[in-house]
Coordinates of C-alpha atoms in Angstrom, one line a residue:
M189 CA 0.0 0.0 0.0
K190 CA 0.9 3.6 -0.4
I191 CA 0.5 5.2 3.0
A192 CA 0.6 8.9 3.8
I193 CA 1.0 10.0 7.4
L194 CA 0.1 13.6 8.2
S195 CA 1.3 14.6 11.7
C196 CA 4.3 16.0 13.5
F197 CA 7.7 14.5 12.7
Y198 CA 11.3 15.6 13.3
P199 CA 12.3 18.4 14.1
Y200 CA 9.3 18.5 16.4
R201 CA 9.9 16.9 19.7
G202 CA 7.8 15.0 22.2
G203 CA 5.8 11.8 22.5
I204 CA 3.6 12.3 19.5
A205 CA 6.6 12.8 17.2
Q206 CA 8.4 9.8 18.7
F207 CA 5.3 7.6 18.1
N208 CA 5.0 8.8 14.5
T209 CA 8.7 8.0 13.9
C210 CA 8.3 4.5 15.2
L211 CA 5.1 4.1 13.1
F212 CA 6.7 5.4 10.0
N213 CA 9.7 3.1 10.3
E214 CA 7.6 0.0 11.0
L215 CA 5.1 0.5 8.2
G216 CA 8.0 1.3 5.9
K217 CA 9.2 -2.3 6.2
A218 CA 6.3 -3.5 4.1
H219 CA 4.7 -0.4 2.4
D220 CA 5.5 2.7 0.5
V221 CA 5.2 5.4 3.3
K222 CA 5.5 9.2 3.0
A223 CA 5.5 11.7 5.9
F224 CA 3.7 15.0 5.6
N225 CA 4.8 17.3 8.4
F226 CA 3.6 20.6 10.0
K227 CA 5.2 23.7 8.8
R228 CA 3.9 25.3 12.0
Q229 CA 2.3 23.1 14.6
Y230 CA 1.3 25.7 17.1
P231 CA 1.7 29.5 17.1
D232 CA 4.3 30.3 19.8
F233 CA 1.8 32.1 22.0
L234 CA -0.3 28.9 22.3
F235 CA 2.6 26.6 23.1
P236 CA 3.1 26.4 26.9
G237 CA 6.6 24.9 26.8
K238 CA 10.0 26.3 26.1
T239 CA 10.3 25.1 22.5
Q240 CA 8.5 22.8 20.1
Y241 CA 11.7 21.6 18.5
V242 CA 14.5 19.2 19.2
S243 CA 17.9 20.7 20.0
A244 CA 21.2 19.7 18.5
D245 CA 22.0 17.3 21.4
D246 CA 18.6 15.6 21.7
M247 CA 19.7 12.7 19.5
A248 CA 16.2 12.4 18.1
V249 CA 15.8 10.2 15.0
P250 CA 15.4 12.3 11.9
I251 CA 12.6 11.4 9.5
E252 CA 12.5 12.7 5.9
S253 CA 9.2 14.6 5.6
I254 CA 7.5 17.3 3.6
S255 CA 6.7 20.3 5.8
L256 CA 3.4 21.8 4.5
L257 CA 0.6 22.3 7.1
D258 CA 0.5 25.6 9.0
T259 CA -2.4 25.1 11.5
A260 CA -2.8 28.9 11.7
N261 CA -2.9 29.5 7.9
P262 CA -6.0 28.2 6.1
F263 CA -4.4 28.6 2.7
S264 CA -1.9 25.9 3.7
Y265 CA -4.8 23.5 4.4
I266 CA -5.6 23.7 0.6
S267 CA -2.0 23.2 -0.5
T268 CA -1.5 20.3 1.9
A269 CA -4.6 18.4 0.7
R270 CA -3.5 19.0 -2.9
A271 CA 0.0 17.7 -2.3
I272 CA -1.3 14.5 -0.6
R273 CA -3.8 13.9 -3.4
E274 CA -1.1 14.3 -6.0
W275 CA 1.0 11.6 -4.3
D276 CA -2.2 9.5 -4.6
P277 CA -2.0 7.3 -1.5
D278 CA -4.3 4.4 -0.7
V279 CA -4.4 5.4 2.9
L280 CA -4.0 8.7 4.8
I281 CA -3.2 8.3 8.6
V282 CA -3.6 11.3 10.8
R283 CA -3.0 11.7 14.6
Y284 CA -5.6 13.6 16.7
W285 CA -5.0 14.6 20.3
M286 CA -6.6 18.0 20.8
S287 CA -9.4 20.0 19.1
Y288 CA -7.1 22.9 18.1
F289 CA -6.1 20.6 15.2
A290 CA -9.6 19.9 14.0
P291 CA -10.0 22.7 11.5
S292 CA -6.7 22.0 9.7
L293 CA -6.7 18.2 9.8
G294 CA -10.4 18.0 9.2
Y295 CA -10.1 20.1 6.0
V296 CA -7.4 17.9 4.7
T297 CA -9.1 14.6 5.5
R298 CA -12.4 15.8 3.9
H299 CA -10.5 16.7 0.7
M300 CA -8.9 13.4 -0.1
S301 CA -9.8 11.4 -3.2
D302 CA -12.6 8.9 -3.0
R303 CA -10.2 5.9 -3.2
C304 CA -8.1 7.1 -0.3
K305 CA -9.1 5.7 3.1
V306 CA -8.6 8.1 6.0
I307 CA -7.6 6.5 9.3
S308 CA -7.4 8.7 12.4
I309 CA -5.3 7.5 15.4
L310 CA -7.0 9.1 18.4
D311 CA -4.9 9.9 21.4
N312 CA -7.8 11.8 22.9
V313 CA -11.4 12.6 21.9
I314 CA -12.3 14.6 25.0
P315 CA -9.2 16.7 26.0
H316 CA -7.7 16.5 29.5
E317 CA -8.2 20.3 29.8
P318 CA -11.6 20.8 28.0
H319 CA -12.9 23.9 26.2
F320 CA -16.5 24.8 25.0
F321 CA -15.6 24.2 21.4
D322 CA -14.1 20.7 21.8
R323 CA -17.2 18.7 20.9
P324 CA -18.2 20.6 17.7
F325 CA -14.6 20.8 16.4
T326 CA -14.0 17.1 17.1
K327 CA -17.3 16.2 15.3
Y328 CA -16.1 18.1 12.3
F329 CA -12.7 16.3 12.3
L330 CA -14.2 12.9 12.7
S331 CA -16.6 13.4 9.8
G332 CA -13.6 13.2 7.5
S333 CA -12.4 9.8 8.7
D334 CA -13.4 6.4 7.4
G335 CA -12.1 4.6 10.5
C336 CA -10.5 5.3 13.8
I337 CA -7.8 3.7 15.9
T338 CA -8.1 4.2 19.7
L339 CA -5.3 3.3 22.1
C340 CA -7.5 2.3 25.0
E341 CA -11.2 1.5 25.7
A342 CA -11.7 4.8 27.5
V343 CA -11.1 6.7 24.3
S344 CA -13.4 4.4 22.4
R345 CA -16.2 5.2 24.8
D346 CA -15.6 8.9 24.3
L347 CA -15.6 8.4 20.5
L348 CA -18.9 6.5 20.5
E349 CA -20.4 9.2 22.6
I350 CA -19.7 11.8 19.9
W351 CA -20.0 9.5 16.9
P352 CA -22.1 6.4 17.7
E353 CA -21.7 4.9 14.2
A354 CA -17.9 5.1 14.2
R355 CA -15.9 2.2 12.7
Y356 CA -13.0 1.8 15.1
K357 CA -10.5 -0.7 16.5
V358 CA -8.7 -0.6 19.9
I359 CA -4.9 -1.2 19.6
Q360 CA -3.0 -0.6 22.8
H361 CA -0.1 1.9 22.7
P362 CA 3.0 0.0 21.6
L363 CA 6.2 0.3 23.6
Y364 CA 8.9 2.9 22.9
S365 CA 12.2 1.1 22.3
H366 CA 14.5 3.8 21.1
F367 CA 15.7 5.0 24.5
G368 CA 18.5 2.5 24.7
T369 CA 19.2 -0.1 27.4
P370 CA 19.2 0.4 31.2
C371 CA 22.4 1.5 32.8
G372 CA 23.6 0.4 36.2
R373 CA 21.6 1.7 39.1
N374 CA 24.6 3.1 40.9
D375 CA 26.0 4.8 37.8
A376 CA 22.5 6.3 37.1
A377 CA 22.2 7.5 40.7
S378 CA 25.7 9.0 40.7
S379 CA 25.0 10.9 37.4
L380 CA 21.8 12.3 39.0
G381 CA 23.3 13.1 42.3
I382 CA 20.9 10.9 44.3
D383 CA 21.2 8.0 46.8
P384 CA 21.0 4.6 45.1
R385 CA 20.1 2.9 48.4
K386 CA 16.7 4.6 48.9
K387 CA 13.4 3.4 47.5
T388 CA 13.1 5.6 44.5
L389 CA 9.8 6.9 43.0
L390 CA 9.8 8.6 39.5
F391 CA 7.4 11.1 38.2
F392 CA 8.3 11.5 34.5
G393 CA 7.1 13.6 31.6
L394 CA 5.5 17.0 31.0
I395 CA 4.2 18.6 34.1
R396 CA 0.6 19.7 33.7
E397 CA -2.2 20.3 36.2
Y398 CA -4.2 17.2 35.2
K399 CA -1.2 14.9 35.9
G400 CA -1.5 15.4 39.6
L401 CA 2.1 16.1 40.7
D402 CA 0.7 18.1 43.6
I403 CA -1.1 15.0 44.8
L404 CA 2.1 12.9 44.7
L405 CA 4.1 15.5 46.5
K406 CA 1.5 15.6 49.4
A407 CA 1.6 11.7 49.5
F408 CA 5.4 11.7 49.5
G409 CA 5.5 14.0 52.4
E410 CA 3.9 11.3 54.5
L411 CA 6.4 8.5 53.5
G412 CA 9.4 7.5 55.6
P413 CA 13.0 8.7 55.2
D414 CA 13.9 5.6 53.3
Y415 CA 12.0 7.0 50.2
Q416 CA 13.1 9.5 47.6
L417 CA 11.2 11.1 44.8
V418 CA 12.7 12.1 41.4
I419 CA 10.7 14.6 39.2
A420 CA 11.9 14.8 35.6
G421 CA 10.0 16.8 33.0
E422 CA 9.3 20.2 31.6
P423 CA 6.6 22.3 33.3
Y424 CA 3.8 23.4 31.0
G425 CA 3.0 26.6 33.0
S426 CA 4.4 27.7 36.3
F427 CA 6.2 25.3 38.6
A428 CA 5.7 27.7 41.5
P429 CA 2.7 25.9 43.0
Y430 CA 4.6 22.6 43.2
Q431 CA 7.7 24.4 44.6
E432 CA 5.6 25.8 47.4
I433 CA 4.5 22.3 48.4
I434 CA 8.1 21.1 48.2
D435 CA 9.5 24.0 50.3
A436 CA 6.8 23.3 53.0
S437 CA 7.4 19.5 53.0
T438 CA 9.4 17.8 55.8
A439 CA 10.7 15.5 53.0
K440 CA 12.0 18.3 50.7
D441 CA 15.6 17.1 51.0
R442 CA 14.6 13.8 49.4
I443 CA 12.8 15.4 46.5
H444 CA 15.0 15.8 43.4
V445 CA 13.7 18.0 40.6
F446 CA 14.9 18.1 37.0
P447 CA 12.5 20.7 35.5
K448 CA 13.4 20.4 31.9
F449 CA 12.7 18.5 28.7
I450 CA 14.5 15.1 29.1
R451 CA 16.4 14.3 25.9
D452 CA 16.2 10.8 24.5
N453 CA 19.8 10.0 25.5
E454 CA 19.0 11.0 29.1
V455 CA 15.9 8.9 29.6
S456 CA 17.7 5.7 30.6
R457 CA 19.3 7.3 33.6
F458 CA 16.0 8.2 35.2
F459 CA 14.3 4.8 34.7
S460 CA 17.4 2.9 35.6
V461 CA 17.4 4.3 39.1
A462 CA 13.6 4.0 39.6
D463 CA 11.9 1.3 41.6
A464 CA 8.5 2.5 40.5
V465 CA 7.0 5.1 38.2
V466 CA 4.0 7.0 39.7
L467 CA 1.3 8.5 37.5
P468 CA -1.1 10.2 39.9
Y469 CA -3.3 11.6 37.1
R470 CA -6.6 13.4 37.7
S471 CA -7.7 12.4 34.2
A472 CA -6.2 10.3 31.5
T473 CA -6.7 8.2 28.4
Q474 CA -3.6 6.1 28.0
S475 CA -0.1 7.1 28.9
G476 CA 3.0 7.1 26.8
I477 CA 5.1 7.2 30.0
S478 CA 3.9 3.7 30.9
S479 CA 5.2 2.5 27.5
V480 CA 8.6 3.9 28.4
S481 CA 8.3 2.2 31.8
Y482 CA 7.6 -1.1 30.2
H483 CA 10.7 -0.8 28.0
F484 CA 12.9 -0.4 31.1
E485 CA 10.8 -3.0 33.1
V486 CA 9.8 -0.6 35.8
P487 CA 6.4 -1.2 37.5
V488 CA 3.8 1.7 37.5
I489 CA 1.5 3.0 40.2
V490 CA -1.5 4.8 38.7
T491 CA -4.9 6.2 39.6
A492 CA -8.1 4.6 38.3
V493 CA -8.8 7.1 35.6
G494 CA -9.3 6.8 31.9
G495 CA -7.5 3.8 30.4
L496 CA -4.9 3.4 33.1
K497 CA -6.7 0.8 35.1
E498 CA -7.3 -1.4 32.1
T499 CA -3.7 -1.0 30.7
I500 CA -1.9 -1.3 34.1
G501 CA -4.0 -2.9 36.8
D502 CA -5.8 -5.4 34.6
R503 CA -2.5 -6.5 33.1
G504 CA -0.7 -6.8 36.5
T505 CA 2.1 -4.5 35.5
G506 CA 1.6 -2.2 38.5
L507 CA -0.9 -1.0 41.2
V508 CA -4.0 1.1 40.9
A509 CA -5.1 3.7 43.5
E510 CA -8.9 3.7 43.4
E511 CA -9.0 7.3 44.6
C512 CA -7.1 10.3 43.2
S513 CA -5.9 11.4 46.7
P514 CA -2.6 11.6 48.6
E515 CA -3.9 9.0 51.0
A516 CA -4.7 6.5 48.3
I517 CA -1.4 7.1 46.4
K518 CA 0.6 6.7 49.7
A519 CA -1.2 3.4 50.5
E520 CA -0.4 1.9 47.1
I521 CA 3.3 3.0 47.3
E522 CA 3.6 1.4 50.7
R523 CA 1.9 -1.8 49.5
F524 CA 4.2 -2.0 46.5
F525 CA 7.4 -1.9 48.7
S526 CA 6.0 -4.1 51.5
D527 CA 6.0 -7.2 49.3
P528 CA 9.1 -8.0 47.2
M529 CA 7.2 -10.8 45.4
L530 CA 4.6 -8.2 44.2
R531 CA 7.4 -6.2 42.5
E532 CA 8.7 -9.4 40.8
S533 CA 5.2 -10.3 39.6
C534 CA 4.8 -6.9 38.0
I535 CA 8.1 -7.2 36.2
E536 CA 7.3 -10.6 35.0
N537 CA 4.0 -9.3 33.6
I538 CA 5.8 -6.4 32.0
R539 CA 8.0 -8.9 30.1
K540 CA 4.9 -10.6 28.7
E541 CA 3.5 -7.2 27.6
K542 CA 6.8 -6.3 25.9
T543 CA 6.1 -9.1 23.4
R544 CA 2.4 -8.3 22.9
L545 CA 3.0 -4.5 22.5
S546 CA 5.5 -4.5 19.7
W547 CA 5.4 -2.1 16.8
G548 CA 5.1 -5.1 14.5
N549 CA 1.9 -6.2 16.2
F550 CA 0.5 -2.7 16.2
C551 CA 1.1 -2.2 12.5
R552 CA -0.3 -5.6 11.6
K553 CA -3.5 -4.9 13.4
L554 CA -3.6 -1.4 11.9
T555 CA -3.3 -2.7 8.3
D556 CA -5.8 -5.5 8.9
F557 CA -8.3 -2.9 10.0
I558 CA -7.6 -0.8 6.9
K559 CA -8.3 -3.9 4.7
E560 CA -11.6 -4.4 6.6
L561 CA -12.9 -1.0 5.7

C-alpha cells in the first residue's frame, strides 16, 4: 500500500513525534510510506513549553518529511490536501490529540480522493483540559475519517459518545524502544546526584495540572525517610505551586527536581534508578510514559482514571489507587514496597507485555483494520 502520514515529525519533539517516527519506520518495512509534516504546529503564544523543536543534542531520530501544514494558515490546508492527493496514497493516517487541530486536519481529510481511506489515530477525543468548542470541532474532524484507531477502551467510549456509528479498533499503545538499554543503578544515581540505596519513585514527563504532581508531593511528604522522589520533566506553565509544596514539605531534602525536557539519550538514567513510576493523574486516556516504563521494566503506580486501570491494573504490571488522593497514592506505594514478590510479579507481567505490544503487532492490526474498511 501507499500510506501517507500527516502529523508532527522531526524536528518537532515529544511523545507524538516519537510515536510517529516508530510508526513510519515499522510501516515502511512492508509499504510505501511518506511523511507529511507541519510547517507550524502551534503559534508560539499557544505553546506552553519552552520550545516545540529538538535541539542539536537531543539525539532524536530524523525522518525525511515534507513540511506543509500551518495550522494557523487556512491557505496551507488547501495546498497540503492537494500535495497529498497528488501523491495518490491508498491510505492517509492522521493523529488527533486536541481540538485545536480539528479545522486544519479536518479540512485535509475531507478533501482526499474517494479511493483514499482516511484513518485517524485518536490519542484523545475529549481533552484533559476541556474547552467549550471541543465537541463541535471534534465532530467536524471525525466526519472526514473512514475509520479510527483508539489506544484504549476509555477513548473508544468517548468516541462513541460523539460518533455512535464510528468504525473503530482498539490497539493498545506500543512500547517505545528507542531510548537505549538500562544503565547500572549506581551509575545512574551517581549521574543524577541521588542516593542509590533509597526506595526511588519517579514522576516523569511533561508537568501539567491534570497529571496530579501536587497529589504525589503531598503523598510523598507522609512517607518515611527511606524513600526519595525524582521529578523529571518540563513544566507546562508555572512550577511555583509545586515548589511551594516542596518547600513546605518535611521531605524536601529527598525530592530531586529536574524541571526540563528530558532528551532521548538522558531517559535511561531516570528509569534505571527508579523502583516504580508514579502517575497520579486526575484524568487520563492512555499514557506514553507507561510504555517507556515497560521498556525499562519498571512497574507503574497509577490512579483509576481513563484507560490506566485497564492497561496497568488489569495487566498486572503495576498497582492502581482507586481514589485520586494523597492517602490512596501513599497506600499503594507502601503496598508495593512491602512485598518483594509483588514487584517481581509486576516485572514478569511487563516482560509478557513487551512481546504483545511490539510495533510489528501494532502495524499488523492497523493494516488488517484498513483492509476491513
